[in-house]
Amino acid sequence: MKSLQLRLFRFDQSKDYESYYKPYVYDDYEKFNTLYDLFLGVQEDDIYFDFEKNQNAYIFVNKTPMQLCASLKYIVQKFGLELVLEPLSTKRAKKDFIFDKSDFLAKFDHVASLVSSEDKRLYENLEYFYYTSEILAFHPEYMGDALFYFVFEMIEKYPDKKMKFLKIISDTEKGIFYHIKGDDIQLESAILSLQEEILKLNMFDEKLLNPDKKIKHKENNCQKKEFENIKHYFENFNIGCYGFKPCEGLKTQLLAKFIDFENADKNSGYELLNLDSELAYKMAANIVLDAYDSGCDFLVVDKVKDFYMFDTCAKKLMQVSGRNFEDFYILNRMEFLGLIQGIQNPSLKEHCLKVSLV
């Protein structure tokens, strides 16, 4: 039987200058029913390891949030036998998986006067929503998805305070319209309901939410014929893809190397352009520079809006990041498929980051 190989985030603020990932190997991992049981096992083997003794707490498993009560068997089936485990916030770590939650708790102050101390307990159980929000890394003043879900619940409890709640969370600098869509259906439903109610009541300028005028051409549908008539194999090139996964048939036939970079699934910030352009540029720059620093020679994107952020706004991205990547290239997916077949789309000449691949 193969072993379970772990890399656990470790940091002790009382003695460590930097965090690190410590390896652990378990041949008998099947004896652990849950992640929580696994952590207890690690702690038994390593008395210096620490974590929050709460089975409902969340951690990141291979960058995916999972509760400690999750079945270890399920996790192994989902991710395999090599797991990287991290707390919800590595930047605020105090001792391994125990971290400073004061930023999360402070956001409750926005609505504290409208609810009871008993209600606060509900908010304190929503830290998962707060720390898994993409926007938090770029906008620490953001009120937080946890607060918005909490407000949704409190409006049900205190309907007479609805307008006060909505006025608070409709803040144009840190409110609910900075929310980045995620995968939690319950959260998304609650936030969408609140946003629609705020707009219906004319409590927010809807023009700040419509950047589509910035792009003038339509999306290209290039789902089919991805690997016909290959004339250019991109040998010796490292390729990054954003917004889609290249089909395995294409990857097999090309001689290029496809690079998996960490931020390939992050939001490009396009929807926030009218609301806070600098914030949007920072989000986009983070993606482009991640691909660049990961060794990609160029980046292929699926959506017109993302091409706009990465190429058309390239100079803005370089300004906000303080980095230069003029030797990097962005291709839309149709252009890339054309080049594979020996076709140079005229649109290549219109790029801000000039393409000189073939």
mmCIF file of C-alpha atoms in Angstrom:
data_model
loop_
_atom_site.group_PDB
_atom_site.id
_atom_site.type_symbol
_atom_site.label_atom_id
_atom_site.label_comp_id
_atom_site.label_asym_id
_atom_site.label_seq_id
_atom_site.Cartn_x
_atom_site.Cartn_y
_atom_site.Cartn_z
ATOM 1 C CA MET A 1 0.000 0.000 0.000
ATOM 2 C CA LYS A 2 1.262 3.464 -0.888
ATOM 3 C CA SER A 3 1.992 6.024 1.797
ATOM 4 C CA LEU A 4 0.151 9.279 2.487
ATOM 5 C CA GLN A 5 2.632 12.108 1.964
ATOM 6 C CA LEU A 6 1.853 15.373 3.710
ATOM 7 C CA ARG A 7 3.385 18.820 3.592
ATOM 8 C CA LEU A 8 2.040 20.832 6.518
ATOM 9 C CA PHE A 9 2.344 24.575 6.884
ATOM 10 C CA ARG A 10 4.440 25.389 9.951
ATOM 11 C CA PHE A 11 5.161 28.693 11.632
ATOM 12 C CA ASP A 12 5.737 29.832 15.203
ATOM 13 C CA GLN A 13 5.727 33.611 15.539
ATOM 14 C CA SER A 14 7.738 33.365 18.769
ATOM 15 C CA LYS A 15 10.784 31.883 17.031
ATOM 16 C CA ASP A 16 10.419 31.576 13.249
ATOM 17 C CA TYR A 17 11.365 34.290 10.781
ATOM 18 C CA GLU A 18 9.638 32.555 7.898
ATOM 19 C CA SER A 19 7.040 29.851 7.460
ATOM 20 C CA TYR A 20 7.924 26.477 5.970
ATOM 21 C CA TYR A 21 6.262 23.217 4.962
ATOM 22 C CA LYS A 22 7.212 20.150 6.964
ATOM 23 C CA PRO A 23 6.868 16.687 5.413
ATOM 24 C CA TYR A 24 5.099 13.818 7.158
ATOM 25 C CA VAL A 25 4.620 10.308 5.815
ATOM 26 C CA TYR A 26 1.976 7.830 6.999
ATOM 27 C CA ASP A 27 1.882 4.232 5.838
ATOM 28 C CA ASP A 28 -1.116 3.497 8.037
ATOM 29 C CA TYR A 29 -3.148 6.572 7.125
ATOM 30 C CA GLU A 30 -6.356 4.539 6.804
ATOM 31 C CA LYS A 31 -6.595 4.484 10.597
ATOM 32 C CA PHE A 32 -7.542 8.177 10.469
ATOM 33 C CA ASN A 33 -11.235 8.691 9.717
ATOM 34 C CA THR A 34 -11.136 12.460 9.252
ATOM 35 C CA LEU A 35 -8.708 15.327 8.761
ATOM 36 C CA TYR A 36 -9.233 16.122 12.422
ATOM 37 C CA ASP A 37 -8.098 12.593 13.371
ATOM 38 C CA LEU A 38 -5.098 13.016 11.095
ATOM 39 C CA PHE A 39 -4.139 16.272 12.803
ATOM 40 C CA LEU A 40 -4.415 14.604 16.201
ATOM 41 C CA GLY A 41 -2.118 11.877 14.877
ATOM 42 C CA VAL A 42 0.384 14.438 13.642
ATOM 43 C CA GLN A 43 0.269 16.191 17.007
ATOM 44 C CA GLU A 44 0.894 12.905 18.798
ATOM 45 C CA ASP A 45 4.001 12.368 16.645
ATOM 46 C CA ASP A 46 5.105 16.005 16.774
ATOM 47 C CA ILE A 47 4.259 17.691 20.065
ATOM 48 C CA TYR A 48 5.196 21.118 18.661
ATOM 49 C CA PHE A 49 2.470 21.028 15.996
ATOM 50 C CA ASP A 50 -0.696 22.949 16.877
ATOM 51 C CA PHE A 51 -4.139 23.581 15.410
ATOM 52 C CA GLU A 52 -7.571 24.771 16.480
ATOM 53 C CA LYS A 53 -9.481 21.965 18.231
ATOM 54 C CA ASN A 54 -12.657 22.493 16.288
ATOM 55 C CA GLN A 55 -13.841 19.791 13.902
ATOM 56 C CA ASN A 56 -15.960 22.326 12.001
ATOM 57 C CA ALA A 57 -12.994 24.583 11.290
ATOM 58 C CA TYR A 58 -11.761 24.883 7.705
ATOM 59 C CA ILE A 59 -8.272 24.493 6.285
ATOM 60 C CA PHE A 60 -6.908 24.452 2.743
ATOM 61 C CA VAL A 61 -6.158 21.056 1.230
ATOM 62 C CA ASN A 62 -4.243 21.499 -2.024
ATOM 63 C CA LYS A 63 -5.651 25.077 -2.180
ATOM 64 C CA THR A 64 -9.241 23.832 -1.711
ATOM 65 C CA PRO A 65 -11.117 24.697 1.517
ATOM 66 C CA MET A 66 -12.150 21.607 3.498
ATOM 67 C CA GLN A 67 -13.545 21.131 6.996
ATOM 68 C CA LEU A 68 -11.510 19.193 9.535
ATOM 69 C CA CYS A 69 -14.462 16.820 9.933
ATOM 70 C CA ALA A 70 -14.126 15.836 6.248
ATOM 71 C CA SER A 71 -13.499 12.159 5.554
ATOM 72 C CA LEU A 72 -9.835 11.451 4.904
ATOM 73 C CA LYS A 73 -10.845 8.643 2.547
ATOM 74 C CA TYR A 74 -12.829 11.129 0.466
ATOM 75 C CA ILE A 75 -9.938 13.600 0.440
ATOM 76 C CA VAL A 76 -7.493 10.947 -0.764
ATOM 77 C CA GLN A 77 -9.931 9.946 -3.489
ATOM 78 C CA LYS A 78 -10.275 13.598 -4.549
ATOM 79 C CA PHE A 79 -6.663 14.771 -4.319
ATOM 80 C CA GLY A 80 -4.521 11.638 -4.218
ATOM 81 C CA LEU A 81 -1.865 10.685 -1.693
ATOM 82 C CA GLU A 82 0.166 13.911 -1.851
ATOM 83 C CA LEU A 83 -1.466 16.646 0.210
ATOM 84 C CA VAL A 84 -0.413 20.202 1.025
ATOM 85 C CA LEU A 85 -2.273 21.449 4.104
ATOM 86 C CA GLU A 86 -2.477 25.134 5.063
ATOM 87 C CA PRO A 87 -4.518 27.341 7.414
ATOM 88 C CA LEU A 88 -7.151 29.668 5.929
ATOM 89 C CA SER A 89 -4.722 32.540 6.440
ATOM 90 C CA THR A 90 -0.994 31.901 6.208
ATOM 91 C CA LYS A 91 -0.214 35.628 6.405
ATOM 92 C CA ARG A 92 -1.825 35.899 9.847
ATOM 93 C CA ALA A 93 -0.456 32.642 11.272
ATOM 94 C CA LYS A 94 0.555 32.653 14.928
ATOM 95 C CA LYS A 95 1.281 28.987 15.583
ATOM 96 C CA ASP A 96 0.906 26.598 12.653
ATOM 97 C CA PHE A 97 -2.840 26.340 11.913
ATOM 98 C CA ILE A 98 -3.804 28.837 14.633
ATOM 99 C CA PHE A 99 -3.983 32.355 13.194
ATOM 100 C CA ASP A 100 -4.982 35.885 14.169
ATOM 101 C CA LYS A 101 -8.679 36.454 13.368
ATOM 102 C CA SER A 102 -8.886 40.010 14.628
ATOM 103 C CA ASP A 103 -9.421 41.401 11.106
ATOM 104 C CA PHE A 104 -12.403 39.105 10.600
ATOM 105 C CA LEU A 105 -13.866 39.881 14.028
ATOM 106 C CA ALA A 106 -13.403 43.636 13.532
ATOM 107 C CA LYS A 107 -15.691 43.619 10.475
ATOM 108 C CA PHE A 108 -18.587 42.729 12.762
ATOM 109 C CA ASP A 109 -18.396 46.276 14.135
ATOM 110 C CA HIS A 110 -20.110 47.549 10.981
ATOM 111 C CA VAL A 111 -23.416 46.058 12.159
ATOM 112 C CA ALA A 112 -22.832 45.512 15.883
ATOM 113 C CA SER A 113 -25.320 48.207 16.899
ATOM 114 C CA LEU A 114 -28.110 46.483 14.966
ATOM 115 C CA VAL A 115 -27.834 42.997 16.470
ATOM 116 C CA SER A 116 -27.370 41.208 19.782
ATOM 117 C CA SER A 117 -24.315 39.607 21.370
ATOM 118 C CA GLU A 118 -26.027 36.278 20.798
ATOM 119 C CA ASP A 119 -26.225 37.031 17.071
ATOM 120 C CA LYS A 120 -22.481 37.615 17.063
ATOM 121 C CA ARG A 121 -21.931 33.887 17.635
ATOM 122 C CA LEU A 122 -23.432 33.208 14.213
ATOM 123 C CA TYR A 123 -21.018 35.667 12.639
ATOM 124 C CA GLU A 124 -18.052 34.064 14.401
ATOM 125 C CA ASN A 125 -18.903 30.761 12.729
ATOM 126 C CA LEU A 126 -18.645 32.290 9.251
ATOM 127 C CA GLU A 127 -14.884 32.825 9.092
ATOM 128 C CA TYR A 128 -14.690 30.397 6.172
ATOM 129 C CA PHE A 129 -16.627 32.838 3.987
ATOM 130 C CA TYR A 130 -14.348 35.685 5.019
ATOM 131 C CA TYR A 131 -10.950 34.078 4.482
ATOM 132 C CA THR A 132 -11.752 32.276 1.227
ATOM 133 C CA SER A 133 -12.747 35.481 -0.580
ATOM 134 C CA GLU A 134 -10.368 36.328 -3.455
ATOM 135 C CA ILE A 135 -10.746 40.067 -3.028
ATOM 136 C CA LEU A 136 -9.410 40.098 0.539
ATOM 137 C CA ALA A 137 -5.773 39.815 -0.578
ATOM 138 C CA PHE A 138 -6.112 43.029 -2.607
ATOM 139 C CA HIS A 139 -8.645 44.953 -0.547
ATOM 140 C CA PRO A 140 -8.201 44.343 3.208
ATOM 141 C CA GLU A 141 -10.837 46.972 4.026
ATOM 142 C CA TYR A 142 -13.487 44.929 2.207
ATOM 143 C CA MET A 143 -16.344 44.236 4.610
ATOM 144 C CA GLY A 144 -16.248 40.561 3.794
ATOM 145 C CA ASP A 145 -18.476 37.812 2.450
ATOM 146 C CA ALA A 146 -19.062 36.573 5.986
ATOM 147 C CA LEU A 147 -20.623 39.897 6.963
ATOM 148 C CA PHE A 148 -22.875 39.912 3.913
ATOM 149 C CA TYR A 149 -24.138 36.407 4.593
ATOM 150 C CA PHE A 150 -24.668 37.389 8.221
ATOM 151 C CA VAL A 151 -26.651 40.481 7.141
ATOM 152 C CA PHE A 152 -28.797 38.290 4.891
ATOM 153 C CA GLU A 153 -29.675 36.172 7.937
ATOM 154 C CA MET A 154 -30.217 39.204 10.187
ATOM 155 C CA ILE A 155 -32.637 40.859 7.745
ATOM 156 C CA GLU A 156 -34.751 37.730 8.071
ATOM 157 C CA LYS A 157 -34.610 38.082 11.850
ATOM 158 C CA TYR A 158 -34.969 41.883 12.015
ATOM 159 C CA PRO A 159 -36.989 42.921 8.917
ATOM 160 C CA ASP A 160 -37.652 46.363 10.413
ATOM 161 C CA LYS A 161 -33.903 47.078 10.213
ATOM 162 C CA LYS A 162 -33.582 46.065 6.574
ATOM 163 C CA MET A 163 -32.865 49.544 5.204
ATOM 164 C CA LYS A 164 -30.170 50.192 7.804
ATOM 165 C CA PHE A 165 -28.445 46.902 6.965
ATOM 166 C CA LEU A 166 -28.615 47.549 3.218
ATOM 167 C CA LYS A 167 -27.273 51.081 3.557
ATOM 168 C CA ILE A 168 -24.232 49.779 5.458
ATOM 169 C CA ILE A 169 -23.298 47.015 3.030
ATOM 170 C CA SER A 170 -23.890 49.135 -0.106
ATOM 171 C CA ASP A 171 -20.766 51.175 0.696
ATOM 172 C CA THR A 172 -19.070 52.191 -2.582
ATOM 173 C CA GLU A 173 -15.537 51.706 -1.263
ATOM 174 C CA LYS A 174 -15.700 48.385 0.588
ATOM 175 C CA GLY A 175 -19.228 47.028 0.290
ATOM 176 C CA ILE A 176 -21.042 44.112 -1.267
ATOM 177 C CA PHE A 177 -20.457 45.040 -4.914
ATOM 178 C CA TYR A 178 -16.766 44.191 -4.524
ATOM 179 C CA HIS A 179 -17.764 40.567 -4.049
ATOM 180 C CA ILE A 180 -16.014 38.079 -6.340
ATOM 181 C CA LYS A 181 -18.204 35.135 -7.271
ATOM 182 C CA GLY A 182 -17.244 31.773 -5.793
ATOM 183 C CA ASP A 183 -18.498 28.212 -5.726
ATOM 184 C CA ASP A 184 -20.611 28.233 -2.565
ATOM 185 C CA ILE A 185 -24.216 28.193 -3.813
ATOM 186 C CA GLN A 186 -25.688 29.258 -0.480
ATOM 187 C CA LEU A 187 -23.406 32.276 -0.183
ATOM 188 C CA GLU A 188 -23.844 33.305 -3.806
ATOM 189 C CA SER A 189 -27.618 33.134 -3.537
ATOM 190 C CA ALA A 190 -27.614 35.323 -0.410
ATOM 191 C CA ILE A 191 -25.276 37.937 -1.874
ATOM 192 C CA LEU A 192 -27.109 38.106 -5.196
ATOM 193 C CA SER A 193 -30.391 38.627 -3.345
ATOM 194 C CA LEU A 194 -28.903 41.501 -1.342
ATOM 195 C CA GLN A 195 -27.334 43.107 -4.420
ATOM 196 C CA GLU A 196 -30.593 42.961 -6.359
ATOM 197 C CA GLU A 197 -32.485 44.493 -3.444
ATOM 198 C CA ILE A 198 -29.973 47.357 -3.148
ATOM 199 C CA LEU A 199 -30.196 48.112 -6.863
ATOM 200 C CA LYS A 200 -33.982 47.909 -6.861
ATOM 201 C CA LEU A 201 -34.061 50.488 -4.090
ATOM 202 C CA ASN A 202 -31.635 52.769 -6.016
ATOM 203 C CA MET A 203 -29.133 52.663 -3.169
ATOM 204 C CA PHE A 204 -26.169 52.145 -5.512
ATOM 205 C CA ASP A 205 -25.136 53.597 -8.883
ATOM 206 C CA GLU A 206 -25.594 50.702 -11.309
ATOM 207 C CA LYS A 207 -23.312 52.381 -13.868
ATOM 208 C CA LEU A 208 -20.372 51.384 -11.674
ATOM 209 C CA LEU A 209 -21.142 47.750 -12.418
ATOM 210 C CA ASN A 210 -21.148 47.822 -16.224
ATOM 211 C CA PRO A 211 -17.645 47.906 -17.744
ATOM 212 C CA ASP A 212 -18.698 46.025 -20.927
ATOM 213 C CA LYS A 213 -18.522 49.162 -23.051
ATOM 214 C CA LYS A 214 -14.747 48.844 -22.762
ATOM 215 C CA ILE A 215 -14.680 45.821 -25.065
ATOM 216 C CA LYS A 216 -16.197 46.096 -28.509
ATOM 217 C CA HIS A 217 -15.841 42.665 -30.081
ATOM 218 C CA LYS A 218 -17.695 39.484 -29.321
ATOM 219 C CA GLU A 219 -16.448 36.267 -27.799
ATOM 220 C CA ASN A 220 -15.087 33.684 -30.200
ATOM 221 C CA ASN A 221 -16.446 30.182 -29.922
ATOM 222 C CA CYS A 222 -13.449 27.943 -30.421
ATOM 223 C CA GLN A 223 -14.459 24.833 -28.567
ATOM 224 C CA LYS A 224 -14.118 22.559 -31.618
ATOM 225 C CA LYS A 225 -11.324 21.504 -33.978
ATOM 226 C CA GLU A 226 -8.632 22.284 -31.423
ATOM 227 C CA PHE A 227 -5.977 20.050 -32.909
ATOM 228 C CA GLU A 228 -6.559 19.792 -36.655
ATOM 229 C CA ASN A 229 -3.870 20.560 -39.274
ATOM 230 C CA ILE A 230 -0.999 21.236 -36.897
ATOM 231 C CA LYS A 231 1.787 23.132 -38.666
ATOM 232 C CA HIS A 232 3.480 24.812 -35.726
ATOM 233 C CA TYR A 233 4.187 22.675 -32.679
ATOM 234 C CA PHE A 234 5.587 25.402 -30.382
ATOM 235 C CA GLU A 235 8.546 23.244 -29.454
ATOM 236 C CA ASN A 236 10.684 24.719 -26.667
ATOM 237 C CA PHE A 237 7.851 27.018 -25.607
ATOM 238 C CA ASN A 238 6.253 27.096 -22.165
ATOM 239 C CA ILE A 239 2.556 27.948 -22.465
ATOM 240 C CA GLY A 240 0.137 29.170 -19.801
ATOM 241 C CA CYS A 241 -3.644 28.990 -20.181
ATOM 242 C CA TYR A 242 -6.147 31.199 -18.391
ATOM 243 C CA GLY A 243 -9.902 30.633 -18.237
ATOM 244 C CA PHE A 244 -9.862 27.202 -19.862
ATOM 245 C CA LYS A 245 -8.093 23.855 -19.856
ATOM 246 C CA PRO A 246 -6.461 22.851 -23.160
ATOM 247 C CA CYS A 247 -7.756 19.514 -24.377
ATOM 248 C CA GLU A 248 -5.495 16.542 -23.732
ATOM 249 C CA GLY A 249 -5.354 15.706 -27.446
ATOM 250 C CA LEU A 250 -3.817 19.074 -28.226
ATOM 251 C CA LYS A 251 -1.361 18.866 -25.336
ATOM 252 C CA THR A 252 -0.277 15.416 -26.487
ATOM 253 C CA GLN A 253 0.385 16.483 -30.074
ATOM 254 C CA LEU A 254 2.150 19.768 -29.420
ATOM 255 C CA LEU A 255 5.806 19.709 -28.413
ATOM 256 C CA ALA A 256 5.290 22.624 -26.034
ATOM 257 C CA LYS A 257 5.172 22.411 -22.260
ATOM 258 C CA PHE A 258 1.978 23.611 -20.616
ATOM 259 C CA ILE A 259 2.626 25.348 -17.306
ATOM 260 C CA ASP A 260 0.200 25.114 -14.388
ATOM 261 C CA PHE A 261 0.466 28.373 -12.462
ATOM 262 C CA GLU A 262 -1.245 29.070 -9.146
ATOM 263 C CA ASN A 263 -3.465 31.973 -10.194
ATOM 264 C CA ALA A 264 -4.784 30.439 -13.423
ATOM 265 C CA ASP A 265 -8.303 30.299 -11.971
ATOM 266 C CA LYS A 266 -8.351 33.660 -10.185
ATOM 267 C CA ASN A 267 -10.615 36.534 -11.184
ATOM 268 C CA SER A 268 -9.071 39.018 -13.647
ATOM 269 C CA GLY A 269 -10.773 41.984 -11.978
ATOM 270 C CA TYR A 270 -12.607 43.109 -15.125
ATOM 271 C CA GLU A 271 -16.000 43.470 -13.398
ATOM 272 C CA LEU A 272 -14.457 45.943 -10.938
ATOM 273 C CA LEU A 273 -13.016 48.335 -13.539
ATOM 274 C CA ASN A 274 -15.656 51.034 -13.111
ATOM 275 C CA LEU A 275 -15.859 50.572 -9.360
ATOM 276 C CA ASP A 276 -12.122 50.704 -8.628
ATOM 277 C CA SER A 277 -9.834 50.546 -11.655
ATOM 278 C CA GLU A 278 -6.592 50.406 -9.669
ATOM 279 C CA LEU A 279 -7.873 47.439 -7.685
ATOM 280 C CA ALA A 280 -8.892 45.704 -10.924
ATOM 281 C CA TYR A 281 -5.444 46.324 -12.433
ATOM 282 C CA LYS A 282 -3.739 44.891 -9.347
ATOM 283 C CA MET A 283 -5.794 41.707 -9.620
ATOM 284 C CA ALA A 284 -4.994 41.335 -13.317
ATOM 285 C CA ALA A 285 -1.308 42.085 -12.809
ATOM 286 C CA ASN A 286 -1.127 39.403 -10.137
ATOM 287 C CA ILE A 287 -2.289 36.800 -12.657
ATOM 288 C CA VAL A 288 -0.041 37.908 -15.516
ATOM 289 C CA LEU A 289 3.037 38.117 -13.288
ATOM 290 C CA ASP A 290 2.308 34.713 -11.778
ATOM 291 C CA ALA A 291 2.276 33.199 -15.281
ATOM 292 C CA TYR A 292 5.390 35.195 -16.189
ATOM 293 C CA ASP A 293 7.311 34.225 -13.046
ATOM 294 C CA SER A 294 6.223 30.593 -13.398
ATOM 295 C CA GLY A 295 8.181 30.391 -16.646
ATOM 296 C CA CYS A 296 5.435 30.857 -19.237
ATOM 297 C CA ASP A 297 6.600 32.363 -22.534
ATOM 298 C CA PHE A 298 3.081 33.545 -23.304
ATOM 299 C CA LEU A 299 -0.455 33.306 -21.956
ATOM 300 C CA VAL A 300 -3.522 32.094 -23.859
ATOM 301 C CA VAL A 301 -6.872 33.432 -22.616
ATOM 302 C CA ASP A 302 -10.399 32.326 -23.404
ATOM 303 C CA LYS A 303 -12.538 35.425 -22.794
ATOM 304 C CA VAL A 304 -12.411 38.801 -24.531
ATOM 305 C CA LYS A 305 -12.770 40.596 -21.205
ATOM 306 C CA ASP A 306 -9.681 38.853 -19.810
ATOM 307 C CA PHE A 307 -7.655 39.615 -22.943
ATOM 308 C CA TYR A 308 -8.649 43.254 -22.456
ATOM 309 C CA MET A 309 -7.329 43.211 -18.889
ATOM 310 C CA PHE A 310 -4.076 41.412 -19.638
ATOM 311 C CA ASP A 311 -3.101 42.937 -22.995
ATOM 312 C CA THR A 312 -5.041 46.160 -23.654
ATOM 313 C CA CYS A 313 -4.418 47.329 -20.066
ATOM 314 C CA ALA A 314 -0.848 45.970 -19.929
ATOM 315 C CA LYS A 315 0.786 49.355 -19.318
ATOM 316 C CA LYS A 316 -1.587 50.002 -16.410
ATOM 317 C CA LEU A 317 -0.734 46.593 -14.968
ATOM 318 C CA MET A 318 2.966 47.359 -15.176
ATOM 319 C CA GLN A 319 2.418 50.696 -13.445
ATOM 320 C CA VAL A 320 0.454 49.323 -10.486
ATOM 321 C CA SER A 321 2.799 46.351 -10.034
ATOM 322 C CA GLY A 322 6.081 48.159 -10.592
ATOM 323 C CA ARG A 323 7.108 45.334 -12.914
ATOM 324 C CA ASN A 324 7.928 45.261 -16.611
ATOM 325 C CA PHE A 325 6.740 42.380 -18.777
ATOM 326 C CA GLU A 326 6.924 43.869 -22.274
ATOM 327 C CA ASP A 327 8.686 40.692 -23.441
ATOM 328 C CA PHE A 328 5.593 38.676 -22.510
ATOM 329 C CA TYR A 329 2.669 37.981 -24.828
ATOM 330 C CA ILE A 330 -1.059 37.443 -24.496
ATOM 331 C CA LEU A 331 -2.983 35.495 -27.139
ATOM 332 C CA ASN A 332 -6.676 34.912 -27.319
ATOM 333 C CA ARG A 333 -7.648 31.315 -27.807
ATOM 334 C CA MET A 334 -8.654 31.733 -31.471
ATOM 335 C CA GLU A 335 -5.326 33.376 -32.315
ATOM 336 C CA PHE A 336 -3.456 30.522 -30.669
ATOM 337 C CA LEU A 337 -5.414 27.862 -32.556
ATOM 338 C CA GLY A 338 -4.776 29.793 -35.749
ATOM 339 C CA LEU A 339 -1.018 29.900 -35.164
ATOM 340 C CA ILE A 340 -1.014 26.155 -34.536
ATOM 341 C CA GLN A 341 -2.479 25.728 -38.021
ATOM 342 C CA GLY A 342 -0.069 28.234 -39.579
ATOM 343 C CA ILE A 343 -2.597 31.094 -39.719
ATOM 344 C CA GLN A 344 -1.597 34.525 -38.449
ATOM 345 C CA ASN A 345 -4.755 36.371 -37.455
ATOM 346 C CA PRO A 346 -4.622 40.100 -38.401
ATOM 347 C CA SER A 347 -5.625 40.899 -34.812
ATOM 348 C CA LEU A 348 -2.093 39.973 -33.715
ATOM 349 C CA LYS A 349 -0.880 43.336 -35.029
ATOM 350 C CA GLU A 350 -3.298 45.151 -32.731
ATOM 351 C CA HIS A 351 -1.878 43.756 -29.489
ATOM 352 C CA CYS A 352 -0.337 46.108 -26.959
ATOM 353 C CA LEU A 353 2.181 43.420 -26.023
ATOM 354 C CA LYS A 354 3.602 42.750 -29.482
ATOM 355 C CA VAL A 355 3.623 39.121 -30.555
ATOM 356 C CA SER A 356 6.755 37.708 -32.218
ATOM 357 C CA LEU A 357 6.299 33.998 -31.601
ATOM 358 C CA VAL A 358 6.470 32.634 -35.135
#
